[in-house]
PDB file of C-alpha atoms in Angstrom:
ATOM      1  CA  UNK A   1       0.020  -0.184   0.015  1.00 95.00           C
ATOM      2  CA  UNK A   2       1.310   3.650  -0.737  1.00 97.00           C
ATOM      3  CA  UNK A   3       1.890   5.962   2.107  1.00 98.00           C
ATOM      4  CA  UNK A   4      -1.293   7.595   0.982  1.00 98.00           C
ATOM      5  CA  UNK A   5      -3.137   4.607   1.123  1.00 98.00           C
ATOM      6  CA  UNK A   6      -1.726   3.867   4.592  1.00 98.00           C
ATOM      7  CA  UNK A   7      -2.639   7.235   6.257  1.00 98.00           C
ATOM      8  CA  UNK A   8      -6.114   7.144   4.681  1.00 98.00           C
ATOM      9  CA  UNK A   9      -6.802   3.307   6.130  1.00 98.00           C
ATOM     10  CA  UNK A  10      -5.689   4.587   9.490  1.00 98.00           C
ATOM     11  CA  UNK A  11      -8.020   7.712   9.525  1.00 98.00           C
ATOM     12  CA  UNK A  12     -10.859   5.599   8.210  1.00 98.00           C
ATOM     13  CA  UNK A  13     -10.552   3.238  11.236  1.00 98.00           C
ATOM     14  CA  UNK A  14     -11.557   6.141  13.330  1.00 98.00           C
ATOM     15  CA  UNK A  15      -7.658   6.958  14.472  1.00 98.00           C
ATOM     16  CA  UNK A  16      -6.678  10.514  15.330  1.00 98.00           C
ATOM     17  CA  UNK A  17      -3.297  10.359  13.226  1.00 98.00           C
ATOM     18  CA  UNK A  18      -0.212  12.663  13.664  1.00 98.00           C
ATOM     19  CA  UNK A  19       1.990  13.210  10.359  1.00 98.00           C
ATOM     20  CA  UNK A  20       5.501  13.818  11.574  1.00 98.00           C
ATOM     21  CA  UNK A  21       7.938  15.597   9.396  1.00 97.00           C
ATOM     22  CA  UNK A  22       8.575  14.165   5.878  1.00 97.00           C
ATOM     23  CA  UNK A  23       7.621  10.398   7.377  1.00 98.00           C
ATOM     24  CA  UNK A  24       6.226   9.484   3.792  1.00 98.00           C
ATOM     25  CA  UNK A  25       9.925   9.364   2.552  1.00 98.00           C
ATOM     26  CA  UNK A  26      11.539   8.463   5.969  1.00 98.00           C
ATOM     27  CA  UNK A  27      12.885   5.221   5.531  1.00 98.00           C
ATOM     28  CA  UNK A  28      15.825   2.593   5.606  1.00 97.00           C
ATOM     29  CA  UNK A  29      15.134   1.491   1.893  1.00 97.00           C
ATOM     30  CA  UNK A  30      18.932   2.168   0.910  1.00 96.00           C
ATOM     31  CA  UNK A  31      19.578  -0.791   3.202  1.00 96.00           C
ATOM     32  CA  UNK A  32      17.430  -3.473   1.831  1.00 96.00           C
ATOM     33  CA  UNK A  33      14.003  -4.354   0.135  1.00 96.00           C
ATOM     34  CA  UNK A  34      10.902  -3.309   1.550  1.00 97.00           C
ATOM     35  CA  UNK A  35       8.242  -6.007   0.396  1.00 97.00           C
ATOM     36  CA  UNK A  36       6.434  -8.100   0.174  1.00 97.00           C
ATOM     37  CA  UNK A  37       4.798  -7.032   3.339  1.00 98.00           C
ATOM     38  CA  UNK A  38       2.909  -9.795   5.150  1.00 98.00           C
ATOM     39  CA  UNK A  39       1.734  -8.518   8.650  1.00 98.00           C
ATOM     40  CA  UNK A  40       2.034  -6.143  11.449  1.00 98.00           C
ATOM     41  CA  UNK A  41       4.399  -6.375  14.347  1.00 98.00           C
ATOM     42  CA  UNK A  42       3.645  -4.821  17.894  1.00 98.00           C
ATOM     43  CA  UNK A  43       6.288  -3.523  19.945  1.00 98.00           C
ATOM     44  CA  UNK A  44       6.699  -1.557  23.301  1.00 98.00           C
ATOM     45  CA  UNK A  45       9.251   1.467  23.206  1.00 97.00           C
ATOM     46  CA  UNK A  46      10.914   1.195  26.931  1.00 97.00           C
ATOM     47  CA  UNK A  47      10.408   4.807  27.167  1.00 96.00           C
ATOM     48  CA  UNK A  48       8.477   7.561  28.907  1.00 95.00           C
ATOM     49  CA  UNK A  49       7.162  10.490  27.662  1.00 97.00           C
ATOM     50  CA  UNK A  50       5.121  11.294  24.099  1.00 98.00           C
ATOM     51  CA  UNK A  51       7.265  13.835  22.535  1.00 98.00           C
ATOM     52  CA  UNK A  52      10.373  12.020  23.376  1.00 97.00           C
ATOM     53  CA  UNK A  53       9.207   8.824  22.181  1.00 98.00           C
ATOM     54  CA  UNK A  54       8.022   9.786  19.104  1.00 98.00           C
ATOM     55  CA  UNK A  55      11.644  11.720  18.354  1.00 98.00           C
ATOM     56  CA  UNK A  56      13.413   8.479  19.498  1.00 98.00           C
ATOM     57  CA  UNK A  57      11.233   6.427  17.080  1.00 98.00           C
ATOM     58  CA  UNK A  58      11.800   8.862  14.116  1.00 98.00           C
ATOM     59  CA  UNK A  59      15.596   9.527  14.502  1.00 98.00           C
ATOM     60  CA  UNK A  60      16.747   6.533  16.163  1.00 97.00           C
ATOM     61  CA  UNK A  61      19.784   5.803  18.150  1.00 93.00           C
ATOM     62  CA  UNK A  62      23.391   6.114  17.379  1.00 92.00           C
ATOM     63  CA  UNK A  63      23.574   2.276  16.834  1.00 92.00           C
ATOM     64  CA  UNK A  64      20.343   2.047  15.181  1.00 95.00           C
ATOM     65  CA  UNK A  65      19.279   4.672  12.909  1.00 97.00           C
ATOM     66  CA  UNK A  66      15.598   5.705  12.605  1.00 98.00           C
ATOM     67  CA  UNK A  67      12.941   5.252  11.556  1.00 98.00           C
ATOM     68  CA  UNK A  68      12.381   2.561  14.182  1.00 98.00           C
ATOM     69  CA  UNK A  69       8.692   1.848  13.105  1.00 98.00           C
ATOM     70  CA  UNK A  70       5.845   3.177  10.821  1.00 98.00           C
ATOM     71  CA  UNK A  71       3.951   4.461  13.595  1.00 98.00           C
ATOM     72  CA  UNK A  72       4.348   5.354  17.131  1.00 98.00           C
ATOM     73  CA  UNK A  73       1.117   4.822  19.438  1.00 98.00           C
ATOM     74  CA  UNK A  74       0.989   7.103  22.393  1.00 98.00           C
ATOM     75  CA  UNK A  75      -0.595   6.551  25.572  1.00 98.00           C
ATOM     76  CA  UNK A  76      -3.413   9.081  24.759  1.00 98.00           C
ATOM     77  CA  UNK A  77      -4.313   6.748  21.642  1.00 98.00           C
ATOM     78  CA  UNK A  78      -2.670   8.813  18.853  1.00 98.00           C
ATOM     79  CA  UNK A  79      -0.768   7.523  16.119  1.00 98.00           C
ATOM     80  CA  UNK A  80       2.334   9.411  15.161  1.00 98.00           C
ATOM     81  CA  UNK A  81       3.552   8.438  11.579  1.00 98.00           C
ATOM     82  CA  UNK A  82       7.330   8.515  11.563  1.00 98.00           C
ATOM     83  CA  UNK A  83       8.398   6.620   8.543  1.00 98.00           C
ATOM     84  CA  UNK A  84       7.134   4.550   5.609  1.00 98.00           C
ATOM     85  CA  UNK A  85       9.166   1.884   4.151  1.00 98.00           C
ATOM     86  CA  UNK A  86      11.935  -0.159   5.411  1.00 98.00           C
ATOM     87  CA  UNK A  87      12.093   0.740   9.321  1.00 98.00           C
ATOM     88  CA  UNK A  88      14.533  -0.553  11.849  1.00 97.00           C
ATOM     89  CA  UNK A  89      11.990  -2.470  14.054  1.00 97.00           C
ATOM     90  CA  UNK A  90      11.952  -6.198  13.691  1.00 97.00           C
ATOM     91  CA  UNK A  91      15.521  -7.389  12.975  1.00 96.00           C
ATOM     92  CA  UNK A  92      16.027 -10.928  12.335  1.00 97.00           C
ATOM     93  CA  UNK A  93      13.285 -13.581  13.050  1.00 98.00           C
ATOM     94  CA  UNK A  94      12.066 -17.012  12.581  1.00 98.00           C
ATOM     95  CA  UNK A  95      11.245 -18.017   9.039  1.00 98.00           C
ATOM     96  CA  UNK A  96       8.625 -20.594  10.336  1.00 98.00           C
ATOM     97  CA  UNK A  97       6.743 -17.748  12.125  1.00 98.00           C
ATOM     98  CA  UNK A  98       6.925 -15.640   8.750  1.00 98.00           C
ATOM     99  CA  UNK A  99       5.550 -18.756   7.143  1.00 98.00           C
ATOM    100  CA  UNK A 100       2.646 -19.088   9.771  1.00 98.00           C
ATOM    101  CA  UNK A 101       1.911 -15.386   9.373  1.00 98.00           C
ATOM    102  CA  UNK A 102       1.851 -15.685   5.478  1.00 98.00           C
ATOM    103  CA  UNK A 103      -0.715 -18.603   5.711  1.00 98.00           C
ATOM    104  CA  UNK A 104      -2.767 -17.102   8.690  1.00 98.00           C
ATOM    105  CA  UNK A 105      -2.046 -20.093  10.873  1.00 97.00           C
ATOM    106  CA  UNK A 106      -1.293 -20.694  14.671  1.00 96.00           C
ATOM    107  CA  UNK A 107       2.268 -19.288  15.294  1.00 97.00           C
ATOM    108  CA  UNK A 108       5.080 -21.829  15.723  1.00 97.00           C
ATOM    109  CA  UNK A 109       7.594 -20.843  18.671  1.00 95.00           C
ATOM    110  CA  UNK A 110      10.293 -18.597  17.548  1.00 96.00           C
ATOM    111  CA  UNK A 111      13.538 -20.466  17.942  1.00 96.00           C
ATOM    112  CA  UNK A 112      15.968 -18.983  14.947  1.00 96.00           C
ATOM    113  CA  UNK A 113      16.789 -15.547  13.602  1.00 97.00           C
ATOM    114  CA  UNK A 114      17.363 -16.165   9.869  1.00 97.00           C
ATOM    115  CA  UNK A 115      14.822 -14.159   8.194  1.00 98.00           C
ATOM    116  CA  UNK A 116      14.837 -10.308   7.610  1.00 98.00           C
ATOM    117  CA  UNK A 117      11.648  -8.808   9.404  1.00 98.00           C
ATOM    118  CA  UNK A 118      12.217  -5.270   8.352  1.00 98.00           C
ATOM    119  CA  UNK A 119      11.168  -6.265   4.714  1.00 98.00           C
ATOM    120  CA  UNK A 120       8.250  -8.218   5.670  1.00 98.00           C
ATOM    121  CA  UNK A 121       6.320  -6.200   8.563  1.00 98.00           C
ATOM    122  CA  UNK A 122       4.641  -3.166   9.274  1.00 98.00           C
ATOM    123  CA  UNK A 123       5.668  -1.990  12.780  1.00 98.00           C
ATOM    124  CA  UNK A 124       3.873  -0.006  15.661  1.00 98.00           C
ATOM    125  CA  UNK A 125       5.824   0.932  18.808  1.00 98.00           C
ATOM    126  CA  UNK A 126       3.925   1.798  21.782  1.00 98.00           C
ATOM    127  CA  UNK A 127       4.882   4.116  24.205  1.00 98.00           C
ATOM    128  CA  UNK A 128       5.429   1.915  27.268  1.00 98.00           C
ATOM    129  CA  UNK A 129       8.199   0.939  29.673  1.00 98.00           C
ATOM    130  CA  UNK A 130       7.927  -2.415  29.106  1.00 96.00           C
ATOM    131  CA  UNK A 131       8.325  -3.385  33.006  1.00 96.00           C
ATOM    132  CA  UNK A 132       5.033  -5.201  33.023  1.00 93.00           C
ATOM    133  CA  UNK A 133       3.994  -2.241  35.646  1.00 96.00           C
ATOM    134  CA  UNK A 134       3.341   0.643  33.232  1.00 97.00           C
ATOM    135  CA  UNK A 135      -0.102   0.990  32.713  1.00 97.00           C
ATOM    136  CA  UNK A 136      -1.746   0.654  29.010  1.00 98.00           C
ATOM    137  CA  UNK A 137      -4.651   2.782  28.923  1.00 98.00           C
ATOM    138  CA  UNK A 138      -7.732   1.896  27.294  1.00 98.00           C
ATOM    139  CA  UNK A 139      -7.623   4.564  24.419  1.00 98.00           C
ATOM    140  CA  UNK A 140      -3.810   3.302  23.543  1.00 98.00           C
ATOM    141  CA  UNK A 141      -4.909  -0.516  23.552  1.00 98.00           C
ATOM    142  CA  UNK A 142      -7.873   0.563  21.342  1.00 98.00           C
ATOM    143  CA  UNK A 143      -5.585   2.509  19.029  1.00 98.00           C
ATOM    144  CA  UNK A 144      -3.304  -0.540  18.768  1.00 98.00           C
ATOM    145  CA  UNK A 145      -6.349  -2.708  17.899  1.00 98.00           C
ATOM    146  CA  UNK A 146      -7.471  -0.095  15.637  1.00 98.00           C
ATOM    147  CA  UNK A 147      -4.179   0.298  13.758  1.00 98.00           C
ATOM    148  CA  UNK A 148      -3.623  -3.360  13.355  1.00 98.00           C
ATOM    149  CA  UNK A 149      -7.181  -3.935  12.061  1.00 98.00           C
ATOM    150  CA  UNK A 150      -6.872  -0.760   9.448  1.00 98.00           C
ATOM    151  CA  UNK A 151      -3.594  -2.350   7.956  1.00 98.00           C
ATOM    152  CA  UNK A 152      -5.363  -5.844   7.713  1.00 98.00           C
ATOM    153  CA  UNK A 153      -8.812  -4.748   6.504  1.00 98.00           C
ATOM    154  CA  UNK A 154      -6.727  -2.716   3.411  1.00 98.00           C
ATOM    155  CA  UNK A 155      -4.859  -6.006   2.758  1.00 98.00           C
ATOM    156  CA  UNK A 156      -7.720  -8.557   3.118  1.00 98.00           C
ATOM    157  CA  UNK A 157      -5.682 -10.030   6.212  1.00 98.00           C
ATOM    158  CA  UNK A 158      -7.181 -11.606   9.408  1.00 98.00           C
ATOM    159  CA  UNK A 159      -5.917 -11.156  13.198  1.00 98.00           C
ATOM    160  CA  UNK A 160      -3.371 -13.905  12.648  1.00 98.00           C
ATOM    161  CA  UNK A 161      -1.380 -11.504  10.214  1.00 98.00           C
ATOM    162  CA  UNK A 162      -0.756  -9.367  13.611  1.00 98.00           C
ATOM    163  CA  UNK A 163       2.174 -10.495  15.831  1.00 98.00           C
ATOM    164  CA  UNK A 164       4.363  -9.229  18.608  1.00 98.00           C
ATOM    165  CA  UNK A 165       8.106  -8.637  18.583  1.00 98.00           C
ATOM    166  CA  UNK A 166       8.236 -11.560  21.216  1.00 98.00           C
ATOM    167  CA  UNK A 167       6.683 -14.031  18.867  1.00 98.00           C
ATOM    168  CA  UNK A 168       9.211 -13.198  15.879  1.00 98.00           C
ATOM    169  CA  UNK A 169      12.703 -12.865  17.423  1.00 96.00           C
ATOM    170  CA  UNK A 170      13.906 -15.268  20.238  1.00 95.00           C
ATOM    171  CA  UNK A 171      14.662 -13.136  23.517  1.00 94.00           C
ATOM    172  CA  UNK A 172      12.428 -10.373  22.906  1.00 95.00           C
ATOM    173  CA  UNK A 173       9.761  -9.759  25.325  1.00 96.00           C
ATOM    174  CA  UNK A 174       7.471  -7.131  23.761  1.00 97.00           C
ATOM    175  CA  UNK A 175       4.732  -5.778  24.177  1.00 98.00           C
ATOM    176  CA  UNK A 176       4.642  -6.551  27.757  1.00 97.00           C
ATOM    177  CA  UNK A 177       1.769  -5.986  29.828  1.00 96.00           C
ATOM    178  CA  UNK A 178      -0.831  -7.216  27.866  1.00 97.00           C
ATOM    179  CA  UNK A 179      -1.152 -10.773  25.578  1.00 97.00           C
ATOM    180  CA  UNK A 180      -0.962 -10.898  21.912  1.00 98.00           C
ATOM    181  CA  UNK A 181      -3.529 -13.434  22.073  1.00 97.00           C
ATOM    182  CA  UNK A 182      -6.001 -10.964  23.603  1.00 98.00           C
ATOM    183  CA  UNK A 183      -5.182  -8.172  21.306  1.00 98.00           C
ATOM    184  CA  UNK A 184      -5.726 -10.710  18.085  1.00 98.00           C
ATOM    185  CA  UNK A 185      -9.031 -11.471  19.414  1.00 98.00           C
ATOM    186  CA  UNK A 186      -9.886  -7.522  19.763  1.00 98.00           C
ATOM    187  CA  UNK A 187      -8.449  -7.180  16.119  1.00 98.00           C
ATOM    188  CA  UNK A 188     -10.487 -10.401  14.947  1.00 98.00           C
ATOM    189  CA  UNK A 189     -13.962  -8.824  16.419  1.00 98.00           C
ATOM    190  CA  UNK A 190     -13.149  -5.329  14.829  1.00 98.00           C
ATOM    191  CA  UNK A 191     -12.704  -6.948  11.427  1.00 98.00           C
ATOM    192  CA  UNK A 192     -16.228  -8.602  11.732  1.00 95.00           C
TER     193      UNK A 192
END
C-alpha cells in the first residue's frame, strides 16, 4: 500500500493520526528491500513521555538509525507517523513464524533468527516502559487494535497477520503488559 493509502486506512478506522515531518519518505530502503509485506508487528518502546518517544522512534539511536517503526502509538491513543518503507523495527526473526503469518495459521515457537523482518512487517511502536507495571490506557489499547485492523482490512488479512516482537525474535519480550492473544481477539472482532 502507498503511504497515502496507509494514512487513509488509519483515518478510516477512526484513529487520530499525527504526521511527523517527511514521514512518507523517511525510511531505510537504501539498506534493503521493503516488501512483500505480510503482517503487522507490535512493540513497546521502553520509553516515557510521548514527545521524547516519537522523537526517538523517528530518529533512532547512534547504533540503530530511524525510523524505528512506521507509527508510534502514544498513551493518549494517537498514532504518530514517523516513517514509511523499510524501518529498523523487526530485525532478524524466525522463517517458520513468517510462513505461519503468511498462511494466517497458529504461530510456532520462535527459535531462530534467519529472516529479515524489516522487509516483511509494518511496525507500530507503543509508548510503554515495558516493565510489566507501566499501565496500558484503554485509549492506547484501542488504538493498537484499530491500527492493526486498518492495515489488515486494507490487505484482506485476518488477525493472525498481527504478531508481537516476542513472537518473532527469540529473546524479545515486547509487548509486555498485555497478551498478543487478547489483542488478536480484539482485532478479529473489529474486522467482523
